[in-house]
Amino acid sequence: SQKIEQNSEALNIQEGKTATLTCNYTNYSPAYLQWYRQDPGRGPVFLLLIRENEKEKRKERLKVTFDTTLKQSLFHITASQPADSATYLCALGSSNTGKLIFGQGTTLQVKP
Amino acid sequence: SAVISQKPSRDICQRGTSLTIQCQVDSQVTMMFWYRQQPGQSLTLIATANQGSEATYESGFVIDKFPISRPNLTFSTLTVSNMSPEDSSIYLCSVTGSGFNTEAFFGQGTRLTVV
């Protein structure tokens, strides 16, 4: 069955450092992969989308890579800030259904 | 983008009762999705709701337990029926932008506690 794995343990880093979050998947060939941010008590908020034929995408301090051979995506936040503290979810999408399959999320804590 | 209003934001319900969650979108959308997020867990898709047709349920979810209505292109409801404490969860509705491989927008969620 399809499986998505993200770092289950919380990631604690110092302000100003780069946070790197990992998303691995098996038994799936997604057309695209997305990253979302979720704060407590709120719904997920979209951050970035990368398609299967793309290797890297950037948006301001965010960078995502997508390796369909390794079946892995890396999500980087450079110059991290305490306001970046949240849970980050990766999601795999199918081009013909619109449905998303979510990982369990990684909680990031950026300390000042 | 889309703005989604979900009601109620939270509720505490007695076991055996039912709760209907409403989801209103500020624009017309073809597909709406209902997710469940159990404590400490990720989002699990319950069903896809298309206007004018019956909802499509994912494995492990049935219409009798989670009936869905989709009367028009901007509104949907999810009912959690005959609730038990195991139904305590956050329920979220979601829509996607035009085309399939675009971002999803979520409501703020409904936090349900069944006692």
Short mmCIF file of C-alpha atoms in Angstrom, two decimals:
data_model
loop_
_atom_site.label_atom_id
_atom_site.label_comp_id
_atom_site.label_asym_id
_atom_site.label_seq_id
_atom_site.Cartn_x
_atom_site.Cartn_y
_atom_site.Cartn_z
CA SER A 1 0.00 0.00 0.00
CA GLN A 2 1.02 3.62 -0.41
CA LYS A 3 3.12 4.97 2.39
CA ILE A 4 4.53 8.39 3.15
CA GLU A 5 7.08 8.94 5.88
CA GLN A 6 8.23 12.18 7.42
CA ASN A 7 10.59 12.71 10.34
CA SER A 8 8.42 11.61 13.22
CA GLU A 9 10.51 13.38 15.83
CA ALA A 10 10.31 17.12 16.27
CA LEU A 11 13.11 19.11 14.71
CA ASN A 12 14.67 21.73 16.97
CA ILE A 13 17.05 24.24 15.47
CA GLN A 14 18.55 27.60 16.31
CA GLU A 15 17.30 30.78 14.71
CA GLY A 16 19.24 31.63 11.56
CA LYS A 17 20.10 28.03 10.71
CA THR A 18 18.67 26.04 7.82
CA ALA A 19 15.93 23.55 8.62
CA THR A 20 15.75 20.46 6.42
CA LEU A 21 12.69 18.24 6.48
CA THR A 22 12.43 14.90 4.71
CA CYS A 23 9.53 13.19 2.98
CA ASN A 24 9.93 9.62 1.70
CA TYR A 25 7.30 7.59 -0.06
CA THR A 26 6.79 4.06 -1.36
CA ASN A 27 4.39 2.27 -3.68
CA TYR A 28 3.32 5.44 -5.39
CA SER A 29 4.20 7.45 -8.46
CA PRO A 30 2.88 10.93 -7.78
CA ALA A 31 2.39 13.48 -10.50
CA TYR A 32 3.33 16.19 -8.03
CA LEU A 33 4.30 16.75 -4.43
CA GLN A 34 3.25 19.60 -2.17
CA TRP A 35 4.35 21.01 1.16
CA TYR A 36 1.95 22.57 3.65
CA ARG A 37 2.33 24.36 6.94
CA GLN A 38 -0.10 23.70 9.77
CA ASP A 39 -0.35 25.72 12.94
CA PRO A 40 -2.21 24.40 16.01
CA GLY A 41 -5.97 24.67 15.64
CA ARG A 42 -5.81 25.64 11.98
CA GLY A 43 -6.09 23.95 8.62
CA PRO A 44 -2.99 23.38 6.48
CA VAL A 45 -1.71 26.24 4.37
CA PHE A 46 -0.10 25.58 1.01
CA LEU A 47 3.59 26.46 0.62
CA LEU A 48 5.08 24.88 -2.50
CA LEU A 49 4.26 22.46 -5.28
CA ILE A 50 6.81 20.56 -7.33
CA ARG A 51 5.96 18.39 -10.29
CA GLU A 52 7.45 15.00 -11.15
CA ASN A 53 9.54 16.46 -13.95
CA GLU A 54 11.04 19.18 -11.74
CA LYS A 55 14.10 18.75 -9.56
CA GLU A 56 13.97 21.88 -7.45
CA LYS A 57 11.62 24.75 -6.62
CA ARG A 58 12.28 27.89 -4.62
CA LYS A 59 10.10 30.52 -3.02
CA GLU A 60 11.74 33.20 -0.89
CA ARG A 61 13.44 31.31 1.99
CA LEU A 62 11.91 28.00 1.01
CA LYS A 63 13.39 25.36 -1.25
CA VAL A 64 12.04 21.95 -2.14
CA THR A 65 13.70 19.15 -4.08
CA PHE A 66 12.05 16.13 -5.61
CA ASP A 67 13.92 12.93 -6.49
CA THR A 68 11.54 10.44 -8.11
CA THR A 69 14.29 7.81 -8.26
CA LEU A 70 14.94 7.95 -4.52
CA LYS A 71 11.22 8.63 -3.94
CA GLN A 72 12.15 11.49 -1.69
CA SER A 73 11.54 15.19 -1.25
CA LEU A 74 13.58 17.55 0.89
CA PHE A 75 12.13 20.80 2.21
CA HIS A 76 14.54 23.52 3.31
CA ILE A 77 13.88 26.72 5.24
CA THR A 78 16.92 28.96 5.18
CA ALA A 79 17.62 31.67 7.76
CA SER A 80 14.96 30.16 9.96
CA GLN A 81 12.97 32.31 12.36
CA PRO A 82 10.90 31.50 15.46
CA ALA A 83 7.81 32.34 13.37
CA ASP A 84 8.64 29.33 11.19
CA SER A 85 7.80 27.04 14.12
CA ALA A 86 4.91 24.84 12.98
CA THR A 87 4.11 21.40 11.66
CA TYR A 88 5.03 20.82 8.04
CA LEU A 89 3.17 18.27 5.95
CA CYS A 90 4.12 16.77 2.63
CA ALA A 91 1.39 15.56 0.31
CA LEU A 92 1.46 13.49 -2.85
CA GLY A 93 -0.99 14.16 -5.64
CA SER A 94 -2.41 12.25 -8.55
CA SER A 95 -2.99 14.15 -11.77
CA ASN A 96 -6.22 12.35 -12.60
CA THR A 97 -8.10 12.48 -9.28
CA GLY A 98 -7.07 15.64 -7.49
CA LYS A 99 -6.79 13.66 -4.26
CA LEU A 100 -3.89 14.23 -1.90
CA ILE A 101 -2.19 11.71 0.37
CA PHE A 102 -0.56 13.34 3.38
CA GLY A 103 2.42 12.40 5.48
CA GLN A 104 2.13 12.58 9.25
CA GLY A 105 4.03 15.84 9.41
CA THR A 106 7.19 17.06 11.11
CA THR A 107 7.04 19.62 13.88
CA LEU A 108 9.70 22.29 13.60
CA GLN A 109 10.71 24.39 16.58
CA VAL A 110 13.01 27.34 15.90
CA LYS A 111 14.59 28.71 19.05
CA PRO A 112 15.69 32.35 19.31
CA SER B 1 -7.21 31.28 -4.13
CA ALA B 2 -10.28 30.25 -2.18
CA VAL B 3 -11.58 31.21 1.24
CA ILE B 4 -13.38 28.44 3.10
CA SER B 5 -15.64 28.95 6.08
CA GLN B 6 -16.34 25.92 8.19
CA LYS B 7 -18.93 25.66 10.95
CA PRO B 8 -18.94 24.85 13.79
CA SER B 9 -15.32 25.38 14.74
CA ARG B 10 -15.69 23.00 17.64
CA ASP B 11 -18.32 20.96 19.43
CA ILE B 12 -18.72 18.51 22.25
CA CYS B 13 -21.34 15.86 21.53
CA GLN B 14 -22.92 12.95 23.30
CA ARG B 15 -22.27 9.50 21.95
CA GLY B 16 -25.03 8.18 19.74
CA THR B 17 -25.92 11.61 18.36
CA SER B 18 -25.03 13.14 14.99
CA LEU B 19 -23.28 16.36 14.01
CA THR B 20 -23.46 18.13 10.68
CA ILE B 21 -20.47 20.23 9.63
CA GLN B 22 -20.94 22.94 7.03
CA CYS B 23 -18.39 24.13 4.51
CA GLN B 24 -18.90 27.31 2.48
CA VAL B 25 -16.50 28.41 -0.27
CA ASP B 26 -16.28 31.93 -1.64
CA SER B 27 -16.09 30.72 -5.24
CA GLN B 28 -17.55 27.93 -7.35
CA VAL B 29 -15.52 24.74 -7.26
CA THR B 30 -16.07 21.38 -8.88
CA MET B 31 -14.60 19.10 -6.25
CA MET B 32 -14.66 19.39 -2.49
CA PHE B 33 -12.83 17.04 -0.17
CA TRP B 34 -13.49 16.04 3.42
CA TYR B 35 -10.58 14.98 5.65
CA ARG B 36 -10.23 13.69 9.17
CA GLN B 37 -7.23 14.46 11.35
CA GLN B 38 -7.07 12.41 14.51
CA PRO B 39 -4.97 13.69 17.43
CA GLY B 40 -1.30 13.65 16.51
CA GLN B 41 -2.02 12.14 13.13
CA SER B 42 -1.98 13.36 9.57
CA LEU B 43 -4.95 14.07 7.35
CA THR B 44 -6.94 11.12 6.04
CA LEU B 45 -9.29 11.63 3.13
CA ILE B 46 -12.86 10.61 3.94
CA ALA B 47 -14.58 11.36 0.63
CA THR B 48 -14.70 13.51 -2.46
CA ALA B 49 -17.90 15.48 -3.00
CA ASN B 50 -18.89 16.50 -6.51
CA GLN B 51 -21.92 18.66 -7.19
CA GLY B 52 -24.77 16.72 -8.73
CA SER B 53 -23.49 13.27 -7.92
CA GLU B 54 -22.99 11.04 -4.92
CA ALA B 55 -19.84 11.43 -2.92
CA THR B 56 -16.99 8.99 -3.49
CA TYR B 57 -15.77 7.43 -0.24
CA GLU B 58 -12.29 6.18 0.57
CA SER B 59 -11.61 2.75 1.94
CA GLY B 60 -12.73 2.52 5.55
CA PHE B 61 -15.39 5.22 5.29
CA VAL B 62 -19.05 4.56 4.46
CA ILE B 63 -21.97 6.74 3.51
CA ASP B 64 -24.15 5.59 6.41
CA LYS B 65 -21.59 6.85 8.89
CA PHE B 66 -20.48 9.98 7.01
CA PRO B 67 -23.30 11.16 4.74
CA ILE B 68 -22.31 14.11 2.57
CA SER B 69 -24.42 16.63 0.73
CA ARG B 70 -23.29 18.87 -2.11
CA PRO B 71 -26.28 20.93 -3.17
CA ASN B 72 -24.34 23.51 -5.21
CA LEU B 73 -20.85 24.52 -6.29
CA THR B 74 -20.05 26.54 -3.17
CA PHE B 75 -21.42 24.46 -0.30
CA SER B 76 -21.14 21.02 1.24
CA THR B 77 -22.00 19.31 4.51
CA LEU B 78 -20.53 16.31 6.25
CA THR B 79 -22.53 14.52 8.92
CA VAL B 80 -20.87 12.32 11.51
CA SER B 81 -23.59 9.87 12.49
CA ASN B 82 -24.17 7.79 15.59
CA MET B 83 -21.00 9.16 17.12
CA SER B 84 -18.68 7.31 19.45
CA PRO B 85 -15.57 8.58 21.27
CA GLU B 86 -13.45 7.15 18.43
CA ASP B 87 -14.95 9.82 16.16
CA SER B 88 -13.28 12.54 18.22
CA SER B 89 -11.12 14.27 15.69
CA ILE B 90 -10.66 17.38 13.59
CA TYR B 91 -12.69 17.38 10.40
CA LEU B 92 -11.54 19.58 7.52
CA CYS B 93 -13.03 20.47 4.20
CA SER B 94 -10.82 21.36 1.28
CA VAL B 95 -10.99 22.53 -2.31
CA THR B 96 -8.38 22.70 -5.02
CA GLY B 97 -7.73 25.42 -7.53
CA SER B 98 -8.53 25.06 -11.18
CA GLY B 99 -6.94 21.95 -12.60
CA PHE B 100 -5.85 19.03 -10.53
CA ASN B 101 -2.20 19.67 -9.81
CA THR B 102 -2.65 22.91 -7.94
CA GLU B 103 -2.67 23.75 -4.29
CA ALA B 104 -5.45 22.79 -1.91
CA PHE B 105 -7.20 25.27 0.34
CA PHE B 106 -8.53 24.22 3.70
CA GLY B 107 -11.11 25.41 6.14
CA GLN B 108 -10.00 26.02 9.71
CA GLY B 109 -11.42 22.66 10.74
CA THR B 110 -14.06 21.43 13.16
CA ARG B 111 -12.73 20.01 16.40
CA LEU B 112 -15.18 17.33 17.52
CA THR B 113 -15.11 15.73 20.95
CA VAL B 114 -17.50 12.86 21.65
CA VAL B 115 -18.20 12.08 25.29
#
